[in-house]
Tab-separated table of C-alpha atoms and ligand atoms in Angstrom:
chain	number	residue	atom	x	y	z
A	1	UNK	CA	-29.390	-8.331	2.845
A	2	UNK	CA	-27.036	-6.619	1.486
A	3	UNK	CA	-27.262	-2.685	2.040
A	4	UNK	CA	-25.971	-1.309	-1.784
A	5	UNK	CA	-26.993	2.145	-0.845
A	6	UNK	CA	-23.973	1.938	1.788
A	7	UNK	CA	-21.191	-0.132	1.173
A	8	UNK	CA	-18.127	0.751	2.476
A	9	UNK	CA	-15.135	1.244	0.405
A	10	UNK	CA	-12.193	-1.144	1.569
A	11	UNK	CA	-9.649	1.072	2.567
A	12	UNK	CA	-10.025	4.356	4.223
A	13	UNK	CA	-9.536	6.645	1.816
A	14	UNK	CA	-9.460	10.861	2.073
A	15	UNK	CA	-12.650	11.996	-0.036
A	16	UNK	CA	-12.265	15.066	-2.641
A	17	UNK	CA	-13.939	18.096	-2.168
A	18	UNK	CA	-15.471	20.103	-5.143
A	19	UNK	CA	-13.140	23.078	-3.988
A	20	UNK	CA	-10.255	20.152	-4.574
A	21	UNK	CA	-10.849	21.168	-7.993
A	22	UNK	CA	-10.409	25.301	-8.198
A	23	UNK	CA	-7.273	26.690	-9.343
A	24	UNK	CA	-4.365	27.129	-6.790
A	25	UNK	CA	-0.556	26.313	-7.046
A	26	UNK	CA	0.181	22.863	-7.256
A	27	UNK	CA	2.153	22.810	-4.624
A	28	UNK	CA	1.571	19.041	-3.877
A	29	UNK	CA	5.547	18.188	-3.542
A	30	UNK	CA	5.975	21.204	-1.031
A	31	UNK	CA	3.434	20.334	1.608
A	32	UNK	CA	4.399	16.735	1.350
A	33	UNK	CA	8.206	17.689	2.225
A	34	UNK	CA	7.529	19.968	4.872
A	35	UNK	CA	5.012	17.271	6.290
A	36	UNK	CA	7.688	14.604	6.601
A	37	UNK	CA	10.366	17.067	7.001
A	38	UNK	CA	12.667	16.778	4.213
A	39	UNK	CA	14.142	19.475	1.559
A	40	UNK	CA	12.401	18.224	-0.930
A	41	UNK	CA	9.986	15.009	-2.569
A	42	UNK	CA	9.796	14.310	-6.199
A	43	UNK	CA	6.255	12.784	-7.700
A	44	UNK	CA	6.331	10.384	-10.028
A	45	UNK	CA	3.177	8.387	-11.708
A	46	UNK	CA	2.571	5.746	-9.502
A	47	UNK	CA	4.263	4.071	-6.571
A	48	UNK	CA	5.661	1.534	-8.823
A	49	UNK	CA	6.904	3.985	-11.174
A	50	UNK	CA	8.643	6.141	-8.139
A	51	UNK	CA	10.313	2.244	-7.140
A	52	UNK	CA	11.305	1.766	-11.235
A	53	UNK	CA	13.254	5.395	-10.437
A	54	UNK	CA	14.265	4.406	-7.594
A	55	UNK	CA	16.067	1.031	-8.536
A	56	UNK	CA	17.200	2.683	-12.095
A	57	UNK	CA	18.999	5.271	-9.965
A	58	UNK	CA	20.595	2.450	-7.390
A	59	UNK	CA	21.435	0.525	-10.736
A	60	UNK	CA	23.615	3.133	-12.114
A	61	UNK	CA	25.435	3.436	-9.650
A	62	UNK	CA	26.298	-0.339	-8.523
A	63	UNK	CA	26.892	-3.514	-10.265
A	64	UNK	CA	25.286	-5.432	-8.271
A	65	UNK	CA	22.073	-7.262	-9.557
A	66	UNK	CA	19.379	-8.311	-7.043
A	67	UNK	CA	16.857	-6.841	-4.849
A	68	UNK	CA	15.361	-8.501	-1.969
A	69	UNK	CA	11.799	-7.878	-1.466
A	70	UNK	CA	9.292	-9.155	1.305
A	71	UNK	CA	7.464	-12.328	0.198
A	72	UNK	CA	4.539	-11.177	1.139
A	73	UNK	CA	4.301	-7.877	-0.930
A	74	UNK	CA	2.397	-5.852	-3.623
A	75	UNK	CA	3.171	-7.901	-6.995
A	76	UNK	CA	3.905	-4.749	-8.418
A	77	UNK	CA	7.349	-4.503	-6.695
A	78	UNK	CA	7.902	-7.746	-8.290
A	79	UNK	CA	7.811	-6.632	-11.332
A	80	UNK	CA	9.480	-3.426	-11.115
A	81	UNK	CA	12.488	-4.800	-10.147
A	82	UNK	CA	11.978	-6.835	-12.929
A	83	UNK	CA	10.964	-3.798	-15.429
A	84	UNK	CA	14.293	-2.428	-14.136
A	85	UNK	CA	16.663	-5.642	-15.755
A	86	UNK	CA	17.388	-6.507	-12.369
A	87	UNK	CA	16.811	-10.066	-10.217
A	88	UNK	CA	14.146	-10.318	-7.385
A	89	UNK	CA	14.863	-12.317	-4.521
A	90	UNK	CA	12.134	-12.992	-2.027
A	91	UNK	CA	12.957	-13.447	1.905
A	92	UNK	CA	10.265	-15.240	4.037
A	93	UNK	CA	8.250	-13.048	6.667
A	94	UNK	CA	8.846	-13.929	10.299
A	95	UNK	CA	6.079	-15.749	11.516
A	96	UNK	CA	2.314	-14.304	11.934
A	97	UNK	CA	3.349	-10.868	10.583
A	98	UNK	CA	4.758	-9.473	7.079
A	99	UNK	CA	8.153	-8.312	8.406
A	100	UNK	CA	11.002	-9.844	7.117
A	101	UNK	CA	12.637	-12.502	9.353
A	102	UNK	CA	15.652	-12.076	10.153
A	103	UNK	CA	17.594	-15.489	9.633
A	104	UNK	CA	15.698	-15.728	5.823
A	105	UNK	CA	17.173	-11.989	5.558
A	106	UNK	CA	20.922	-12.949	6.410
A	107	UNK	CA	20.501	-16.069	4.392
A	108	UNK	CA	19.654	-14.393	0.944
A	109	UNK	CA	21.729	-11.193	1.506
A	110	UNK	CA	24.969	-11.593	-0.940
A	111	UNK	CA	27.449	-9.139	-2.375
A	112	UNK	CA	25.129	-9.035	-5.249
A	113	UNK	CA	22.079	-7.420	-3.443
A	114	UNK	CA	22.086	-3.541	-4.582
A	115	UNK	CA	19.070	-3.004	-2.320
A	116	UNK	CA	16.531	-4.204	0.497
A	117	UNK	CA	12.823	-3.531	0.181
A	118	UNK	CA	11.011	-3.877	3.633
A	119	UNK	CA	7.251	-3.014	3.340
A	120	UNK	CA	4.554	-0.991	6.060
A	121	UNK	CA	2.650	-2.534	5.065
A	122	UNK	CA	-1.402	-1.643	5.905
A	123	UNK	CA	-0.137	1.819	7.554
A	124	UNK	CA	2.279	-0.457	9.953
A	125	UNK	CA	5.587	0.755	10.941
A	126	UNK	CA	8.270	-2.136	9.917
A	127	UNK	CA	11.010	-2.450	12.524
A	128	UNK	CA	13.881	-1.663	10.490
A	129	UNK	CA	17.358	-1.943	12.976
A	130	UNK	CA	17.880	-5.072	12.296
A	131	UNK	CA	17.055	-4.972	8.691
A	132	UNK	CA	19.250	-1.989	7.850
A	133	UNK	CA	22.480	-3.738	9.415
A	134	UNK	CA	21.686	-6.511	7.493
A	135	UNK	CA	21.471	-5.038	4.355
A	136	UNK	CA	24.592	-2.667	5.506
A	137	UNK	CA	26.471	-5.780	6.317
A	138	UNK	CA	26.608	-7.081	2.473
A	139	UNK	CA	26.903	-3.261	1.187
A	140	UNK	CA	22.969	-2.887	-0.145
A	141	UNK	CA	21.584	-0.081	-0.478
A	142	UNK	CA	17.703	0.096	2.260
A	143	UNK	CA	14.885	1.247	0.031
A	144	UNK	CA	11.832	1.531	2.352
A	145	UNK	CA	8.268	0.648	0.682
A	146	UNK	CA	5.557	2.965	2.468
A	147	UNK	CA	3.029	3.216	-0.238
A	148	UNK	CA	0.512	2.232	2.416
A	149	UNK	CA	2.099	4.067	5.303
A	150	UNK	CA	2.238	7.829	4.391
A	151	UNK	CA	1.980	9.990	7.594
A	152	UNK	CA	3.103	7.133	9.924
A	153	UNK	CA	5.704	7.491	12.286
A	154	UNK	CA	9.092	5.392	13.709
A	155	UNK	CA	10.272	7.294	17.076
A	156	UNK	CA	8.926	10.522	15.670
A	157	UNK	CA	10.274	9.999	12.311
A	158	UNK	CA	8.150	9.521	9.406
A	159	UNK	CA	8.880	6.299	7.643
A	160	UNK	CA	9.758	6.075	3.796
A	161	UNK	CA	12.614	9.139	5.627
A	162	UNK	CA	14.633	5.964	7.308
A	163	UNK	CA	16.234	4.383	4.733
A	164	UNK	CA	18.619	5.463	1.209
A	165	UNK	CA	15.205	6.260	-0.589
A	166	UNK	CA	11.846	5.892	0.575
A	167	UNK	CA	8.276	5.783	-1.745
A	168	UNK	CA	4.678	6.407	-0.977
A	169	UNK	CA	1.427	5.898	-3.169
A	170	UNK	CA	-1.232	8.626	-3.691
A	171	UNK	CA	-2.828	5.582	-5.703
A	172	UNK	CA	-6.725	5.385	-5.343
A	173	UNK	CA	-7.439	3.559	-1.777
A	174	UNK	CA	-3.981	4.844	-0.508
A	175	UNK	CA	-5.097	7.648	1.578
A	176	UNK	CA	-4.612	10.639	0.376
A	177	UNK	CA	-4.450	10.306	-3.410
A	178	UNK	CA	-4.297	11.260	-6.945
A	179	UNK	CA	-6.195	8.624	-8.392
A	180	UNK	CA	-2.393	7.493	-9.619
A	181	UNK	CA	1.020	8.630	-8.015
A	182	UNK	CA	4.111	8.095	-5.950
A	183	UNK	CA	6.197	10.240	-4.375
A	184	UNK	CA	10.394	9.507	-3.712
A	185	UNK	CA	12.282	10.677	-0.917
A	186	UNK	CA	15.719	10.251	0.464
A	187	UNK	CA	17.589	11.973	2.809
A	188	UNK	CA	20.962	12.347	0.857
A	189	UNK	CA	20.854	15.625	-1.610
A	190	UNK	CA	23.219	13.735	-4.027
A	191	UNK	CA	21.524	11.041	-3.867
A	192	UNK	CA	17.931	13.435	-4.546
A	193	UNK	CA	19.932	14.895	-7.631
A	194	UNK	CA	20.527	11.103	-8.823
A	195	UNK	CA	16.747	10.640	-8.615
A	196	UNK	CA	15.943	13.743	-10.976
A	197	UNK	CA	18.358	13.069	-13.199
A	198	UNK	CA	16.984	9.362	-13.606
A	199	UNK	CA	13.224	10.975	-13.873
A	200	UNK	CA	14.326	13.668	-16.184
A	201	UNK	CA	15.977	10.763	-18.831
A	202	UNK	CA	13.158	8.403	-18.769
A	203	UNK	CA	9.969	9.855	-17.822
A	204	UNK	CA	8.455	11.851	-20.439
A	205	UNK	CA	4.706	13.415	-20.293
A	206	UNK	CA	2.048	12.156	-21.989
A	207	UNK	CA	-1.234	13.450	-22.586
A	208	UNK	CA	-3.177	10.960	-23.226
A	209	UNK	CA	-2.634	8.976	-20.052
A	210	UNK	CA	-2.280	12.317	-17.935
A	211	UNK	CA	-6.513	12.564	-19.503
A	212	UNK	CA	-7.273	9.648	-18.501
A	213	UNK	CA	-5.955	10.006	-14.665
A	214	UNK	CA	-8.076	12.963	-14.494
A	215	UNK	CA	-11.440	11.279	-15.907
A	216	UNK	CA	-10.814	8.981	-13.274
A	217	UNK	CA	-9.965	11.583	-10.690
A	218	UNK	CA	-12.972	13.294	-11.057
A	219	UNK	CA	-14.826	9.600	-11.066
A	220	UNK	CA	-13.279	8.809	-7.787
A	221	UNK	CA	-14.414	12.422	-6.595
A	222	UNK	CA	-18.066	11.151	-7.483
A	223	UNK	CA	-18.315	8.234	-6.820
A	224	UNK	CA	-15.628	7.668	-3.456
A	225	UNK	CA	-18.554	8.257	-1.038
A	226	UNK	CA	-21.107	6.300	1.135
A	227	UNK	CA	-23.459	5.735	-2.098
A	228	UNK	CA	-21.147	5.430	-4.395
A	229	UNK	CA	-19.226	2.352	-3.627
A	230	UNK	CA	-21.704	-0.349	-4.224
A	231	UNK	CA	-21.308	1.045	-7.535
A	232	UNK	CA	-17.968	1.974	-7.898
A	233	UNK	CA	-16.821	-0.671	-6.309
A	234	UNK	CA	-19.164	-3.695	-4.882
A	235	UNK	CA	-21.078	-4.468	-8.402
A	236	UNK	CA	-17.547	-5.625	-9.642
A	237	UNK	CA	-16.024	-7.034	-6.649
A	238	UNK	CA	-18.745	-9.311	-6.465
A	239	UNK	CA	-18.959	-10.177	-9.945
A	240	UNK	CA	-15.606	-11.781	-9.525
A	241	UNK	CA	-16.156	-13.347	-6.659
A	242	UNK	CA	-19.060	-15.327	-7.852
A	243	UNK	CA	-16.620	-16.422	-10.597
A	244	UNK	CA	-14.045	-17.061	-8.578
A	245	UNK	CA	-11.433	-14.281	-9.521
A	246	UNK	CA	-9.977	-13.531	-6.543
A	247	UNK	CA	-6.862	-11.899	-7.609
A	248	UNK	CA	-8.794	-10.202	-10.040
A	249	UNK	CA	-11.077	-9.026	-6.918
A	250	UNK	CA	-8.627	-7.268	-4.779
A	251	UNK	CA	-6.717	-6.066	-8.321
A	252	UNK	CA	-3.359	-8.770	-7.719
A	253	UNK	CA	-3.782	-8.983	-11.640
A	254	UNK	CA	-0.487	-6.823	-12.233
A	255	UNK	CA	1.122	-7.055	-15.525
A	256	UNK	CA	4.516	-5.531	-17.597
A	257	UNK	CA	5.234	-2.824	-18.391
A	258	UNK	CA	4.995	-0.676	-15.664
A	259	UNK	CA	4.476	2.574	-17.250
A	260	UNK	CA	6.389	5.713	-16.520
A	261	UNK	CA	4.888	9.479	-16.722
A	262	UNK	CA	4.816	13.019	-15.792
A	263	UNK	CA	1.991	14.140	-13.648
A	264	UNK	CA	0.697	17.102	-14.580
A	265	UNK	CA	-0.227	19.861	-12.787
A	266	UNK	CA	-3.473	19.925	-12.354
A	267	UNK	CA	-3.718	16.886	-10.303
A	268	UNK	CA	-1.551	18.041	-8.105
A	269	UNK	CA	-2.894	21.342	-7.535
A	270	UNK	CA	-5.888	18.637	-6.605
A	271	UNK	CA	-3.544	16.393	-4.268
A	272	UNK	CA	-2.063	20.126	-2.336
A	273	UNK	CA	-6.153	21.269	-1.978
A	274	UNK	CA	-6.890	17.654	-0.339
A	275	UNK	CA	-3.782	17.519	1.659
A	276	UNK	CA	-4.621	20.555	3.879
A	277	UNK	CA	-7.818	17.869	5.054
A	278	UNK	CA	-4.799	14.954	5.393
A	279	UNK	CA	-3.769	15.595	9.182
A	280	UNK	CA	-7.492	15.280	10.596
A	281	UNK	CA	-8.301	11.960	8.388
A	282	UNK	CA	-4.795	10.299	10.491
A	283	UNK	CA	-6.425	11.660	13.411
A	284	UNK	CA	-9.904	10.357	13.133
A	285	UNK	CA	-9.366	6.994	11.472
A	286	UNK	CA	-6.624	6.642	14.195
A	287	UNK	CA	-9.304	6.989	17.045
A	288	UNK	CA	-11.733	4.789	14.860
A	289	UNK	CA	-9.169	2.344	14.829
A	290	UNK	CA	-8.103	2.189	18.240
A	291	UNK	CA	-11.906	1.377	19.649
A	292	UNK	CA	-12.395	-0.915	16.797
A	293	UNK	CA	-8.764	-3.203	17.605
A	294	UNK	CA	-9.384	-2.865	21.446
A	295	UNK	CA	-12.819	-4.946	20.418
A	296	UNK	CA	-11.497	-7.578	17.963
A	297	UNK	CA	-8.491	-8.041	20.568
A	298	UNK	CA	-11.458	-9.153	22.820
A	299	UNK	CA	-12.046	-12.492	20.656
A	300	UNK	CA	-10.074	-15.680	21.345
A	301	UNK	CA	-8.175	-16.834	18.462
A	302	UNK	CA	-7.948	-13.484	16.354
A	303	UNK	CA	-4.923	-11.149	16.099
A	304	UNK	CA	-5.161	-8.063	15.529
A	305	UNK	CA	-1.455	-6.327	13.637
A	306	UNK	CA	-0.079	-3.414	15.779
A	307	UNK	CA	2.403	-1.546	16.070
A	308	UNK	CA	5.016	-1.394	19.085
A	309	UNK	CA	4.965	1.517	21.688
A	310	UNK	CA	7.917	3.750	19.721
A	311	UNK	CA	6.109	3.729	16.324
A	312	UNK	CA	2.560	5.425	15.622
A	313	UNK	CA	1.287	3.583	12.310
A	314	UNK	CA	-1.430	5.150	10.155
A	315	UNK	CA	-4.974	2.992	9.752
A	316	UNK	CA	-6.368	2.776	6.281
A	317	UNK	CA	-7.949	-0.982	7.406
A	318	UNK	CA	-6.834	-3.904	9.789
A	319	UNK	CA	-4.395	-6.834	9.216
A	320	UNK	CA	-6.956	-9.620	11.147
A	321	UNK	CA	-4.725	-13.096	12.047
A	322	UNK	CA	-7.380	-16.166	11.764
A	323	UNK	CA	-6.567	-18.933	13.611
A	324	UNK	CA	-6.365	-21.213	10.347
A	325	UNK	CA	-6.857	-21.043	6.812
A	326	UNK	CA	-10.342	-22.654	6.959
A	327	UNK	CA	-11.348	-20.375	9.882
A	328	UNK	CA	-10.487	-17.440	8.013
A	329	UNK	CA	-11.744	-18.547	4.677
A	330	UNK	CA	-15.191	-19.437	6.589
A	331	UNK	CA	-15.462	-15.906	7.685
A	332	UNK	CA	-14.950	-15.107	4.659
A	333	UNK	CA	-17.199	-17.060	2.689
A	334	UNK	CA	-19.935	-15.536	5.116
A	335	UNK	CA	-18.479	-11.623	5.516
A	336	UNK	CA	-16.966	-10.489	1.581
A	337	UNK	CA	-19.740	-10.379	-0.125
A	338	UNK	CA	-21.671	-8.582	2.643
A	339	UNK	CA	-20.627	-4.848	2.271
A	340	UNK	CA	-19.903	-4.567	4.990
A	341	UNK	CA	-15.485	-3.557	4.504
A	342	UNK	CA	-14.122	-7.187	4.930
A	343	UNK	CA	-12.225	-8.750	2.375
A	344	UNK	CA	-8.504	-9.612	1.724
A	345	UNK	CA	-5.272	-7.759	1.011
A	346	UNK	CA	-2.606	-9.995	-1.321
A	347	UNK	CA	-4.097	-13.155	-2.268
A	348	UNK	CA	-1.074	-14.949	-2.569
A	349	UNK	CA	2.889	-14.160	-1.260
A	350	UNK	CA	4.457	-13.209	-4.183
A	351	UNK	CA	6.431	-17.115	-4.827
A	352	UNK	CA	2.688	-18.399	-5.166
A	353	UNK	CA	0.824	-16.231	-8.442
A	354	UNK	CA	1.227	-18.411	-10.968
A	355	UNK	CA	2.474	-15.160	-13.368
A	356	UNK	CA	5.400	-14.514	-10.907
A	357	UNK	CA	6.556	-18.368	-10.075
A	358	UNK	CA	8.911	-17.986	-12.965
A	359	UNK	CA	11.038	-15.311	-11.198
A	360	UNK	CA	10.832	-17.389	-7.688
A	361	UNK	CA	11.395	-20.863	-8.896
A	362	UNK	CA	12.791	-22.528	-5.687
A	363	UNK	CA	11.586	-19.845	-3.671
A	364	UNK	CA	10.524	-21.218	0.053
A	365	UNK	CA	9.017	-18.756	2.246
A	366	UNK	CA	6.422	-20.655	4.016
A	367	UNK	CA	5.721	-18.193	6.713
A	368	UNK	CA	4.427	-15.830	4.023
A	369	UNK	CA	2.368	-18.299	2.869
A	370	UNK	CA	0.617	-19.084	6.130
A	371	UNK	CA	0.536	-15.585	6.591
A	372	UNK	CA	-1.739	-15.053	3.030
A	373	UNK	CA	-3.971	-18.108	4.166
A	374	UNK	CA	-4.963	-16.749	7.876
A	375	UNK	CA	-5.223	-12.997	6.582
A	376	UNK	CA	-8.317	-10.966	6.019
A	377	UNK	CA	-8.798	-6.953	6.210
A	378	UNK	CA	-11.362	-4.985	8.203
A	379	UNK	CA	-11.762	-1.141	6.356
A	380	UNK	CA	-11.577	1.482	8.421
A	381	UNK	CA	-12.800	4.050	6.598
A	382	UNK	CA	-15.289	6.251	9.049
A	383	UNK	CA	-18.231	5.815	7.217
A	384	UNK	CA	-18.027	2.059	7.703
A	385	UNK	CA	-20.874	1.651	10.873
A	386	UNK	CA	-20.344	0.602	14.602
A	387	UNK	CA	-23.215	-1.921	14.160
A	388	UNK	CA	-21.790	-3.436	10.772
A	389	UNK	CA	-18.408	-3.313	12.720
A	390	UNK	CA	-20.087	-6.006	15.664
A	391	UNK	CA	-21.818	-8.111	12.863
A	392	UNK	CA	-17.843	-8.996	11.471
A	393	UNK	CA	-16.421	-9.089	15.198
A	394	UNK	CA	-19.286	-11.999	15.505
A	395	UNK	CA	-18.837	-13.622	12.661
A	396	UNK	CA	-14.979	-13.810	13.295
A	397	UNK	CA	-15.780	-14.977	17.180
A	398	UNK	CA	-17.844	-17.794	15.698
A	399	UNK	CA	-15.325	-18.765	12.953
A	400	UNK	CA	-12.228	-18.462	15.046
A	401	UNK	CA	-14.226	-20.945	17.813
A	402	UNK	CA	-14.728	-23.288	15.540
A	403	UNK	CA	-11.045	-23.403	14.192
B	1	PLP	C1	0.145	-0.150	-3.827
B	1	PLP	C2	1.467	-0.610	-3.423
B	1	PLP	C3	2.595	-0.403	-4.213
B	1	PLP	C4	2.517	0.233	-5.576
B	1	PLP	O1	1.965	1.523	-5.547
B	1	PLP	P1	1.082	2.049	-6.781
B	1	PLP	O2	0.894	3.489	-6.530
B	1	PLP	O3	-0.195	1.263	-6.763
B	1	PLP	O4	1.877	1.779	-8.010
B	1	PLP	C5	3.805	-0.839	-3.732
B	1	PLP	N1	3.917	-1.451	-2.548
B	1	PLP	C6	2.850	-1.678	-1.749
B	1	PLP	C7	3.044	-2.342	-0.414
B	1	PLP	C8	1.598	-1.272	-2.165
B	1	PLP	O5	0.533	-1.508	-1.393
């Protein structure tokens, strides 16, 4: 039975507060650059829309034309580089993980690559050495995707602050959000002024869609809560699942354009309010999360995505490694519907939606692949229960046995 009342949401998200909403400065951009330690941030729309900046800035200054992205990604950075005139190239993930492999890296790398796009993906911190001599080899420019990784660290340093430029989401389900936005950083002031200039010349305000963000800011503020997500949230996930929409159910179904606007201020007076709430949510969903791998670590078969000793990730859910396809599908079958914060990230890697094939044709990245067929995600938002937690660790014991 299916508790309605209580269904977690599927990322771990950082609730609004009513006072969220009183006047104050909107000094979003401020306490996000002192929190990662840089001069400044800028805030763009979405994370996509910070990428489109970010690519339309690398594009002026280069003539090179391609941009390597993982192949097991958000579509959406598909199709930015593609919104941006400019070639994606997908490299294969090494194997049982979503970091690029090395050897596929070298092998697509040419003198026409203006950029690299490795992904932390899920709050996980990317090794990025070897990646950023790579892409230094060939003369591209490292653009570091951490639109699921704000707050998470590499040897003390916050990643998206590694690389040329870096982006994070405050997208709903993100973390800390904004119902829609991104923020851009890089290190380099010159290359900071490139990235206003580019903002200032094609990114222009509009009212109507900053009105709609906020209807759906203050939606999110009602309804992102323990009995608000069955609603919000469950009623339509399941809908397409019993019609067998599974892009549609984990929202794959990206399309162009990618649309480009300023966010106003008002929403990010909201974003600076929630923000000062933003270093106890790491905290606590990082304790959640280390009780809740240690367990699922327990079970034969399953692996659990960490990160390595040096780096201290963030934990908005869990990348969960099936033994198989059919084991993890079979979990599935029994756990998605449930409410109970299991369900799946990407459905496909990006060479395998049938709306992106035509940019990959001859694309082979079967590690990313395999990688999309064994996956599933645990939440781990805090309001997601201990005993709802065991029901999916036995579920995934029995599923993995039978593998
Ligand atoms: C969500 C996401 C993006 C895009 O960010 P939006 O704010 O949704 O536009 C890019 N990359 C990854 C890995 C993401 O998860």
């Amino acid at each position: 039975m299916i508790d309605r009342l209580r269904e977690p949401p599927p990322t771990a998200g950082l609730a609004l507060s009513w006072r969220d909403f009183l006047p104050g400065p909107p000094s979003l951009e401020r306490k996000i650059a002192d929190f990662i330690g840089v001069p400044e941030v800028q805030i763009e729309c979405s994370g996509t829309a910070a990428l489109v900046v970010a690519l339309l800035t690398l594009k002026n200054m280069s003539r090179r034309r391609s941009v390597v992205i993982s192949a097991y990604t958000c579509p959406w950075v598909a199709l930015a580089v593609v919104q941006c005139g400019l070639t994606p190239v997908v490299c294969d993930s090494r194997k049982n993980h979503f970091e690029l492999c090395l050897e596929s890296l070298a092998a697509v790398c040419t003198n026409d690559t203006l950029a690299v796009i490795p992904t932390h993906l899920a709050g996980r911190v990317a090794q990025l050495d070897a990646v950023t001599s790579i892409a230094r080899s060939v003369g591209a420019y490292l653009v570091e995707d951490a639109a699921q990784s704000f707050g998470a660290l590499h040897a003390a340093h916050p990643v998206g602050t590694l690389g040329d430029i870096g982006f994070y989401s405050l997208g709903v389900g993100k973390g800390l959000t904004i119902y829609a936005g991104g923020v851009l950083v890089a290190r380099d002031e010159k290359m900071r002024e490139s990235l206003r200039r580019t903002s200032a010349q094609f990114v222009r305000a509009s009212f109507a869609r900053e009105v709609k963000r906020i209807v759906e800011l203050v939606g999110y503020y009602l309804l992102y809560r323990p009995f608000g997500m069955g609603l919000a949230f469950g009623i339509p996930l399941r809908r397409h699942l019993t019609k067998g929409r599974l892009i549609e159910a984990v929202g794959d179904d990206c399309a162009l354009p990618v649309t480009l606007h300023r966010v106003g201020t008002w929403r990010r007076t909201v974003g600076a309010h929630a923000f000062t709430r933003f270093p106890d949510y790491v905290l606590s969903t990082r304790m959640q999360a280390e009780g809740r791998i240690a367990r699922l670590g327990t079970i034969p078969g399953v692996t659990v995505i960490t990160d390595t000793p040096e780096n201290q990730g963030v934990w908005p859910f869990l990348l969960v490694l099936m033994p198989s396809q059919k084991s993890r599908d079979a979990a599935l079958a029994s756990l998605w519907r449930q409410g109970l914060g299991v369900g799946r990230l990407f459905i496909h890697a990006l060479a395998d939606y049938q709306y992106l094939a035509g940019y990959f044709a001859g694309a082979h990245t079967p590690n990313a692949t395999d990688f999309a067929e064994r996956l599933l995600i645990v939440t781990n938002t805090v309001w997601l229960r201990e005993k709802d937690f065991i029901k999916t660790c036995a579920v995934l014991a029995e599923q993995a046995s039978n593998a």
